[in-house]
Each structure stands twice: as structure tokens, then as C-alpha cells.
PDB file of C-alpha atoms and ligand atoms in Angstrom:
ATOM      1  CA  UNK A   1     -15.264  -1.948  -1.588  1.00  0.00           C
ATOM      2  CA  UNK A   2     -17.713  -4.666  -2.483  1.00  0.00           C
ATOM      3  CA  UNK A   3     -15.916  -5.843  -5.613  1.00  0.00           C
ATOM      4  CA  UNK A   4     -12.754  -6.206  -3.633  1.00  0.00           C
ATOM      5  CA  UNK A   5     -14.424  -8.031  -0.705  1.00  0.00           C
ATOM      6  CA  UNK A   6     -15.991 -10.433  -3.189  1.00  0.00           C
ATOM      7  CA  UNK A   7     -12.596 -10.974  -4.750  1.00  0.00           C
ATOM      8  CA  UNK A   8     -10.904 -11.663  -1.421  1.00  0.00           C
ATOM      9  CA  UNK A   9     -13.573 -14.069  -0.333  1.00  0.00           C
ATOM     10  CA  UNK A  10     -13.956 -15.954  -3.681  1.00  0.00           C
ATOM     11  CA  UNK A  11      -9.977 -16.099  -4.541  1.00  0.00           C
ATOM     12  CA  UNK A  12      -8.130 -15.230  -1.338  1.00  0.00           C
ATOM     13  CA  UNK A  13      -6.496 -18.223   0.584  1.00  0.00           C
ATOM     14  CA  UNK A  14      -5.931 -17.883   4.407  1.00  0.00           C
ATOM     15  CA  UNK A  15      -2.332 -19.337   4.880  1.00  0.00           C
ATOM     16  CA  UNK A  16      -2.498 -18.610   8.556  1.00  0.00           C
ATOM     17  CA  UNK A  17      -4.184 -16.630  11.365  1.00  0.00           C
ATOM     18  CA  UNK A  18      -2.308 -13.641  10.220  1.00  0.00           C
ATOM     19  CA  UNK A  19      -1.329 -13.991   6.385  1.00  0.00           C
ATOM     20  CA  UNK A  20      -3.817 -13.758   3.378  1.00  0.00           C
ATOM     21  CA  UNK A  21      -2.727 -14.970  -0.014  1.00  0.00           C
ATOM     22  CA  UNK A  22      -4.238 -12.829  -2.858  1.00  0.00           C
ATOM     23  CA  UNK A  23      -1.980 -14.118  -5.758  1.00  0.00           C
ATOM     24  CA  UNK A  24      -4.891 -14.669  -7.918  1.00  0.00           C
ATOM     25  CA  UNK A  25      -5.771 -10.806  -8.355  1.00  0.00           C
ATOM     26  CA  UNK A  26      -3.013  -8.294  -6.828  1.00  0.00           C
ATOM     27  CA  UNK A  27       0.154 -10.160  -5.693  1.00  0.00           C
ATOM     28  CA  UNK A  28       1.107 -12.320  -8.821  1.00  0.00           C
ATOM     29  CA  UNK A  29      -1.887 -12.386 -11.297  1.00  0.00           C
ATOM     30  CA  UNK A  30      -3.310  -8.914 -11.556  1.00  0.00           C
ATOM     31  CA  UNK A  31      -7.015  -8.464 -12.202  1.00  0.00           C
ATOM     32  CA  UNK A  32      -6.903  -5.042 -14.414  1.00  0.00           C
ATOM     33  CA  UNK A  33     -10.761  -4.451 -14.064  1.00  0.00           C
ATOM     34  CA  UNK A  34     -10.564  -4.778 -10.013  1.00  0.00           C
ATOM     35  CA  UNK A  35      -7.511  -2.502 -10.144  1.00  0.00           C
ATOM     36  CA  UNK A  36      -9.259   0.119 -12.297  1.00  0.00           C
ATOM     37  CA  UNK A  37     -12.062   0.227  -9.796  1.00  0.00           C
ATOM     38  CA  UNK A  38      -9.654   0.435  -7.045  1.00  0.00           C
ATOM     39  CA  UNK A  39      -7.985   3.396  -8.854  1.00  0.00           C
ATOM     40  CA  UNK A  40     -11.183   5.093  -9.222  1.00  0.00           C
ATOM     41  CA  UNK A  41     -12.218   4.590  -5.673  1.00  0.00           C
ATOM     42  CA  UNK A  42      -8.918   5.973  -4.314  1.00  0.00           C
ATOM     43  CA  UNK A  43      -9.224   9.023  -6.741  1.00  0.00           C
ATOM     44  CA  UNK A  44     -12.755   9.708  -5.620  1.00  0.00           C
ATOM     45  CA  UNK A  45     -11.727   9.565  -1.823  1.00  0.00           C
ATOM     46  CA  UNK A  46      -8.643  11.729  -2.327  1.00  0.00           C
ATOM     47  CA  UNK A  47      -9.903  13.954  -5.392  1.00  0.00           C
ATOM     48  CA  UNK A  48      -9.996  17.204  -3.003  1.00  0.00           C
ATOM     49  CA  UNK A  49      -6.553  16.710  -1.668  1.00  0.00           C
ATOM     50  CA  UNK A  50      -4.478  18.182  -3.986  1.00  0.00           C
ATOM     51  CA  UNK A  51      -2.110  15.333  -4.645  1.00  0.00           C
ATOM     52  CA  UNK A  52       0.715  16.041  -6.973  1.00  0.00           C
ATOM     53  CA  UNK A  53       2.336  12.405  -6.455  1.00  0.00           C
ATOM     54  CA  UNK A  54       1.562   8.762  -5.486  1.00  0.00           C
ATOM     55  CA  UNK A  55       4.480   6.974  -3.648  1.00  0.00           C
ATOM     56  CA  UNK A  56       4.535   3.398  -3.249  1.00  0.00           C
ATOM     57  CA  UNK A  57       6.651   0.435  -2.806  1.00  0.00           C
ATOM     58  CA  UNK A  58       7.598  -2.225  -5.222  1.00  0.00           C
ATOM     59  CA  UNK A  59       6.391  -4.598  -6.316  1.00  0.00           C
ATOM     60  CA  UNK A  60       2.730  -5.198  -5.211  1.00  0.00           C
ATOM     61  CA  UNK A  61       1.820  -1.529  -4.348  1.00  0.00           C
ATOM     62  CA  UNK A  62       2.516  -0.370  -8.173  1.00  0.00           C
ATOM     63  CA  UNK A  63      -0.733  -1.855  -9.863  1.00  0.00           C
ATOM     64  CA  UNK A  64      -3.193   0.010  -7.513  1.00  0.00           C
ATOM     65  CA  UNK A  65      -0.949   3.222  -7.100  1.00  0.00           C
ATOM     66  CA  UNK A  66      -0.779   3.153 -11.050  1.00  0.00           C
ATOM     67  CA  UNK A  67      -4.396   2.916 -11.500  1.00  0.00           C
ATOM     68  CA  UNK A  68      -5.168   5.663  -8.915  1.00  0.00           C
ATOM     69  CA  UNK A  69      -2.442   7.594 -10.617  1.00  0.00           C
ATOM     70  CA  UNK A  70      -4.204   7.589 -13.944  1.00  0.00           C
ATOM     71  CA  UNK A  71      -7.484   8.654 -12.384  1.00  0.00           C
ATOM     72  CA  UNK A  72      -5.864  11.515 -10.585  1.00  0.00           C
ATOM     73  CA  UNK A  73      -3.511  12.425 -13.382  1.00  0.00           C
ATOM     74  CA  UNK A  74      -0.460  12.388 -11.312  1.00  0.00           C
ATOM     75  CA  UNK A  75       2.934  10.494 -11.445  1.00  0.00           C
ATOM     76  CA  UNK A  76       3.562   7.239  -9.344  1.00  0.00           C
ATOM     77  CA  UNK A  77       7.055   6.674  -7.755  1.00  0.00           C
ATOM     78  CA  UNK A  78       7.896   3.627  -6.474  1.00  0.00           C
ATOM     79  CA  UNK A  79      10.532   2.882  -3.747  1.00  0.00           C
ATOM     80  CA  UNK A  80      13.175   0.242  -4.785  1.00  0.00           C
ATOM     81  CA  UNK A  81      13.915  -2.353  -2.302  1.00  0.00           C
ATOM     82  CA  UNK A  82      17.324  -3.228  -3.720  1.00  0.00           C
ATOM     83  CA  UNK A  83      20.134  -1.335  -4.833  1.00  0.00           C
ATOM     84  CA  UNK A  84      19.986  -0.543  -8.674  1.00  0.00           C
ATOM     85  CA  UNK A  85      23.055   0.108 -10.865  1.00  0.00           C
ATOM     86  CA  UNK A  86      20.943   2.768 -12.508  1.00  0.00           C
ATOM     87  CA  UNK A  87      19.739   4.276  -9.191  1.00  0.00           C
ATOM     88  CA  UNK A  88      22.818   6.362  -8.608  1.00  0.00           C
ATOM     89  CA  UNK A  89      21.436   9.838  -7.912  1.00  0.00           C
ATOM     90  CA  UNK A  90      21.275  11.278  -4.491  1.00  0.00           C
ATOM     91  CA  UNK A  91      18.969   8.980  -2.631  1.00  0.00           C
ATOM     92  CA  UNK A  92      16.251   9.169   0.010  1.00  0.00           C
ATOM     93  CA  UNK A  93      16.314   6.077   2.071  1.00  0.00           C
ATOM     94  CA  UNK A  94      14.558   4.235   5.021  1.00  0.00           C
ATOM     95  CA  UNK A  95      14.607   0.744   6.362  1.00  0.00           C
ATOM     96  CA  UNK A  96      11.705  -1.558   6.176  1.00  0.00           C
ATOM     97  CA  UNK A  97      11.185  -4.792   7.956  1.00  0.00           C
ATOM     98  CA  UNK A  98       9.217  -7.045   5.717  1.00  0.00           C
ATOM     99  CA  UNK A  99       6.421  -8.973   7.471  1.00  0.00           C
ATOM    100  CA  UNK A 100       6.020 -11.565   4.781  1.00  0.00           C
ATOM    101  CA  UNK A 101       9.718 -12.119   3.967  1.00  0.00           C
ATOM    102  CA  UNK A 102      10.781 -11.584   7.599  1.00  0.00           C
ATOM    103  CA  UNK A 103      13.962  -9.433   6.237  1.00  0.00           C
ATOM    104  CA  UNK A 104      14.872  -5.995   6.594  1.00  0.00           C
ATOM    105  CA  UNK A 105      15.453  -3.954   3.365  1.00  0.00           C
ATOM    106  CA  UNK A 106      16.748  -0.537   2.614  1.00  0.00           C
ATOM    107  CA  UNK A 107      14.244   1.268   0.546  1.00  0.00           C
ATOM    108  CA  UNK A 108      15.294   3.991  -1.565  1.00  0.00           C
ATOM    109  CA  UNK A 109      13.863   6.840  -4.034  1.00  0.00           C
ATOM    110  CA  UNK A 110      15.921   9.142  -6.042  1.00  0.00           C
ATOM    111  CA  UNK A 111      15.615  12.677  -4.860  1.00  0.00           C
ATOM    112  CA  UNK A 112      14.966  13.843  -8.108  1.00  0.00           C
ATOM    113  CA  UNK A 113      11.481  12.456  -8.014  1.00  0.00           C
ATOM    114  CA  UNK A 114      10.077  13.790  -4.690  1.00  0.00           C
ATOM    115  CA  UNK A 115      10.375  17.594  -3.834  1.00  0.00           C
ATOM    116  CA  UNK A 116       9.342  20.039  -1.265  1.00  0.00           C
ATOM    117  CA  UNK A 117       6.292  21.192  -3.035  1.00  0.00           C
ATOM    118  CA  UNK A 118       5.034  17.689  -3.608  1.00  0.00           C
ATOM    119  CA  UNK A 119       1.565  16.715  -2.185  1.00  0.00           C
ATOM    120  CA  UNK A 120       2.116  12.812  -1.472  1.00  0.00           C
ATOM    121  CA  UNK A 121      -0.592  10.191  -1.172  1.00  0.00           C
ATOM    122  CA  UNK A 122       1.305   7.000   0.127  1.00  0.00           C
ATOM    123  CA  UNK A 123      -0.034   3.520  -1.130  1.00  0.00           C
ATOM    124  CA  UNK A 124       0.581  -0.043  -0.659  1.00  0.00           C
ATOM    125  CA  UNK A 125      -1.390  -3.436  -1.128  1.00  0.00           C
ATOM    126  CA  UNK A 126      -1.495  -4.502   2.620  1.00  0.00           C
ATOM    127  CA  UNK A 127      -1.214  -2.948   5.835  1.00  0.00           C
ATOM    128  CA  UNK A 128      -0.290  -5.194   8.778  1.00  0.00           C
ATOM    129  CA  UNK A 129       2.014  -3.583  11.270  1.00  0.00           C
ATOM    130  CA  UNK A 130       2.726  -0.527   9.343  1.00  0.00           C
ATOM    131  CA  UNK A 131       6.393  -0.934   8.667  1.00  0.00           C
ATOM    132  CA  UNK A 132       6.131  -0.473   4.966  1.00  0.00           C
ATOM    133  CA  UNK A 133       3.991   2.700   5.481  1.00  0.00           C
ATOM    134  CA  UNK A 134       6.443   4.222   7.940  1.00  0.00           C
ATOM    135  CA  UNK A 135       9.363   3.628   5.784  1.00  0.00           C
ATOM    136  CA  UNK A 136       7.599   5.522   2.914  1.00  0.00           C
ATOM    137  CA  UNK A 137       6.581   8.314   5.224  1.00  0.00           C
ATOM    138  CA  UNK A 138      10.079   8.628   6.333  1.00  0.00           C
ATOM    139  CA  UNK A 139      11.091   9.151   2.749  1.00  0.00           C
ATOM    140  CA  UNK A 140       8.105  11.723   2.306  1.00  0.00           C
ATOM    141  CA  UNK A 141       9.713  13.423   5.299  1.00  0.00           C
ATOM    142  CA  UNK A 142      13.112  13.523   4.024  1.00  0.00           C
ATOM    143  CA  UNK A 143      12.123  14.843   0.881  1.00  0.00           C
ATOM    144  CA  UNK A 144      10.374  17.688   2.743  1.00  0.00           C
ATOM    145  CA  UNK A 145       7.108  16.966   0.662  1.00  0.00           C
ATOM    146  CA  UNK A 146       3.598  17.063   2.321  1.00  0.00           C
ATOM    147  CA  UNK A 147       1.681  13.739   3.180  1.00  0.00           C
ATOM    148  CA  UNK A 148      -1.821  13.858   2.677  1.00  0.00           C
ATOM    149  CA  UNK A 149      -2.801  10.279   3.553  1.00  0.00           C
ATOM    150  CA  UNK A 150      -2.275   6.521   3.070  1.00  0.00           C
ATOM    151  CA  UNK A 151      -4.263   4.468   0.784  1.00  0.00           C
ATOM    152  CA  UNK A 152      -4.491   0.680   1.402  1.00  0.00           C
ATOM    153  CA  UNK A 153      -6.163  -2.181  -0.515  1.00  0.00           C
ATOM    154  CA  UNK A 154      -6.342  -4.651   2.367  1.00  0.00           C
ATOM    155  CA  UNK A 155      -5.867  -3.626   5.945  1.00  0.00           C
ATOM    156  CA  UNK A 156      -5.438  -6.262   8.413  1.00  0.00           C
ATOM    157  CA  UNK A 157      -7.252  -4.694  11.168  1.00  0.00           C
ATOM    158  CA  UNK A 158      -6.160  -7.005  13.842  1.00  0.00           C
ATOM    159  CA  UNK A 159      -2.524  -6.018  13.382  1.00  0.00           C
ATOM    160  CA  UNK A 160      -1.548  -2.538  14.893  1.00  0.00           C
ATOM    161  CA  UNK A 161      -0.283  -0.610  11.924  1.00  0.00           C
ATOM    162  CA  UNK A 162      -3.577   1.237  10.758  1.00  0.00           C
ATOM    163  CA  UNK A 163      -4.807   1.941  14.361  1.00  0.00           C
ATOM    164  CA  UNK A 164      -1.227   3.438  15.370  1.00  0.00           C
ATOM    165  CA  UNK A 165      -1.196   5.455  12.231  1.00  0.00           C
ATOM    166  CA  UNK A 166      -4.580   6.776  12.798  1.00  0.00           C
ATOM    167  CA  UNK A 167      -3.763   7.545  16.379  1.00  0.00           C
ATOM    168  CA  UNK A 168      -0.971   9.635  15.261  1.00  0.00           C
ATOM    169  CA  UNK A 169      -3.398  11.656  13.043  1.00  0.00           C
ATOM    170  CA  UNK A 170      -2.663  10.192   9.603  1.00  0.00           C
ATOM    171  CA  UNK A 171      -5.445   9.783   7.441  1.00  0.00           C
ATOM    172  CA  UNK A 172      -5.491   6.064   6.368  1.00  0.00           C
ATOM    173  CA  UNK A 173      -8.103   4.840   3.763  1.00  0.00           C
ATOM    174  CA  UNK A 174      -8.430   1.045   3.450  1.00  0.00           C
ATOM    175  CA  UNK A 175     -10.744  -0.337   0.872  1.00  0.00           C
ATOM    176  CA  UNK A 176     -11.341  -3.667   2.839  1.00  0.00           C
ATOM    177  CA  UNK A 177     -10.416  -3.953   6.462  1.00  0.00           C
ATOM    178  CA  UNK A 178     -10.188  -7.684   7.686  1.00  0.00           C
ATOM    179  CA  UNK A 179     -10.847  -8.162  11.485  1.00  0.00           C
ATOM    180  CA  UNK A 180      -9.988 -11.779  11.515  1.00  0.00           C
ATOM    181  CA  UNK A 181      -8.531 -14.727   9.666  1.00  0.00           C
ATOM    182  CA  UNK A 182      -9.173 -17.221  12.299  1.00  0.00           C
ATOM    183  CA  UNK A 183     -10.455 -20.639  11.539  1.00  0.00           C
ATOM    184  CA  UNK A 184      -9.719 -20.223   7.826  1.00  0.00           C
ATOM    185  CA  UNK A 185     -12.512 -17.619   7.844  1.00  0.00           C
ATOM    186  CA  UNK A 186     -12.358 -14.300   6.359  1.00  0.00           C
ATOM    187  CA  UNK A 187     -14.152 -11.817   8.769  1.00  0.00           C
ATOM    188  CA  UNK A 188     -14.487  -8.078   7.315  1.00  0.00           C
ATOM    189  CA  UNK A 189     -14.860  -5.185   9.617  1.00  0.00           C
ATOM    190  CA  UNK A 190     -18.501  -3.652   8.953  1.00  0.00           C
ATOM    191  CA  UNK A 191     -18.403  -0.024   7.488  1.00  0.00           C
TER     192      UNK A 191
HETATM  193  P1  5GP B   1       3.384  -3.807   7.383  1.00  0.00           P
HETATM  194  O1  5GP B   1       4.769  -3.196   6.684  1.00  0.00           O
HETATM  195  O2  5GP B   1       2.271  -3.060   7.242  1.00  0.00           O
HETATM  196  O3  5GP B   1       3.736  -4.783   8.599  1.00  0.00           O
HETATM  197  O4  5GP B   1       3.123  -5.023   6.108  1.00  0.00           O
HETATM  198  C1  5GP B   1       2.804  -4.622   4.922  1.00  0.00           C
HETATM  199  C2  5GP B   1       3.421  -5.251   3.831  1.00  0.00           C
HETATM  200  O5  5GP B   1       3.870  -6.615   4.147  1.00  0.00           O
HETATM  201  C3  5GP B   1       2.882  -5.192   2.508  1.00  0.00           C
HETATM  202  O6  5GP B   1       3.858  -4.385   1.691  1.00  0.00           O
HETATM  203  C4  5GP B   1       2.609  -6.406   1.909  1.00  0.00           C
HETATM  204  O7  5GP B   1       3.224  -6.857   0.839  1.00  0.00           O
HETATM  205  C5  5GP B   1       3.242  -7.484   3.207  1.00  0.00           C
HETATM  206  N1  5GP B   1       2.097  -7.909   3.862  1.00  0.00           N
HETATM  207  C6  5GP B   1       1.566  -7.845   5.139  1.00  0.00           C
HETATM  208  N2  5GP B   1       0.611  -8.811   5.289  1.00  0.00           N
HETATM  209  C7  5GP B   1       0.375  -9.537   4.225  1.00  0.00           C
HETATM  210  C8  5GP B   1      -0.660 -10.486   3.877  1.00  0.00           C
HETATM  211  O8  5GP B   1      -1.192 -10.978   4.764  1.00  0.00           O
HETATM  212  N3  5GP B   1      -0.514 -10.924   2.615  1.00  0.00           N
HETATM  213  C9  5GP B   1       0.342 -10.497   1.864  1.00  0.00           C
HETATM  214  N4  5GP B   1      -0.055 -11.259   0.423  1.00  0.00           N
HETATM  215  N5  5GP B   1       1.066  -9.607   2.119  1.00  0.00           N
HETATM  216  C10 5GP B   1       1.263  -9.002   3.280  1.00  0.00           C
END
């Protein structure tokens, strides 16, 4: 997706050989026009899949997931990373080790919002080693819902998550795949 790749090149900052900072348009300040285009792109790709809900994880998955939800006309559920006083219903939970924060969180979703007849698109901002996506897939499994695929804004193709998921037969659609962040250079995978 060219608009996204342009934003990554112009506004992304390489923090190390495996971490990219995109606070200027996705992780802190949010570019609404870019998010709208991202939503349209995911909706186009998954429009035939019969999706009834999108599942993401707070906080940076919410913006792209919401825009996709608007385009597909389906609700967006986000897994919470911390226990909330209002999240007291029966919960679906799984553990996620955060690549950037180096801590393990128990993520949770109320059983009320994911049901057996739901058809789910899992979404997130980044895909690195696949921990966050796997945690969300575990929640889909516990709910007895059907997973149709995974929508990722930025995949770091040099980390194992995406390829492992694809090898297991999971449909993973990433709008930009980065092959390398070496030497402060962002190199995209050719489409
Ligand atoms: P994974 O669970 O696939 O190892 O990592 C994905 C999660 O870690 C995403 O939810 C994302 O928030 C965060 N993450 C992983 N790599 C990066 C990165 O290079 N930059 C930023 N900003 N977040 C990342």
C-alpha cells in the first residue's frame, strides 16, 4: 500500500535493527486520512469473507481496526491488557509477551462480545514474532468463533511471526512488509 509505505519512509524512525517507531502517524499521533485508507484496503481484501467482528488489542490496533470496522459495517472488539473494574463478566483470556515492552500481560475479552457464530478478522498494528496475534487467536478459539484471517498494518518480515502463521495455514494480509531495518534503512519486501 503506497500511501502507508510513503508514511513509513517519511515519518518512521528506525530505533534499532528490529524496532521501528511510527508514533507520528500510528502509535501516538494518528493520521486519520491514512487510517481511513487502511480501513478501505482491509475491507476490500476481506469483503467476501463474511466477517461479523474484528478483534484487536489495545491500544495501537484500535485505530486501524475501527476504520476497517466502519468500512465492513461490523463491530470492533479490543482485548484489554489490564484488569478493569468494569470488566467483571466471564472472560476469555490468554497470555501475551510484549515484544516492545518485554513484559507478559494477560489479555482479556468479555465472553459477551465473541460468540460461536462470529466470523473474526484479527487485526494489529505490527506483526513481529506473532505473540500478540497468537494471543488473539487463542481468544477466538476459546470463544468457539471462526477465524478468517489476520490483518496487519506493518509486518517485520525478518521476524518469524508472519511466516510461522502462514505455514500453519492462517491467512495473513500485511499492508507493508519490511525486510530489513539494518543501517538505519527501511527496506520493503517487493510485492
Ligand atoms: P509480536 O507480538 O508479533 O512479537 O509483536 C507485535 C506487537 O508488538 C504489536 O502489538 C506492536 O504493538 C508491538 N511491536 C512489535 N514490533 C514493533 C515495532 O517495531 N514498532 C512498534 N511501534 N511496535 C512494535
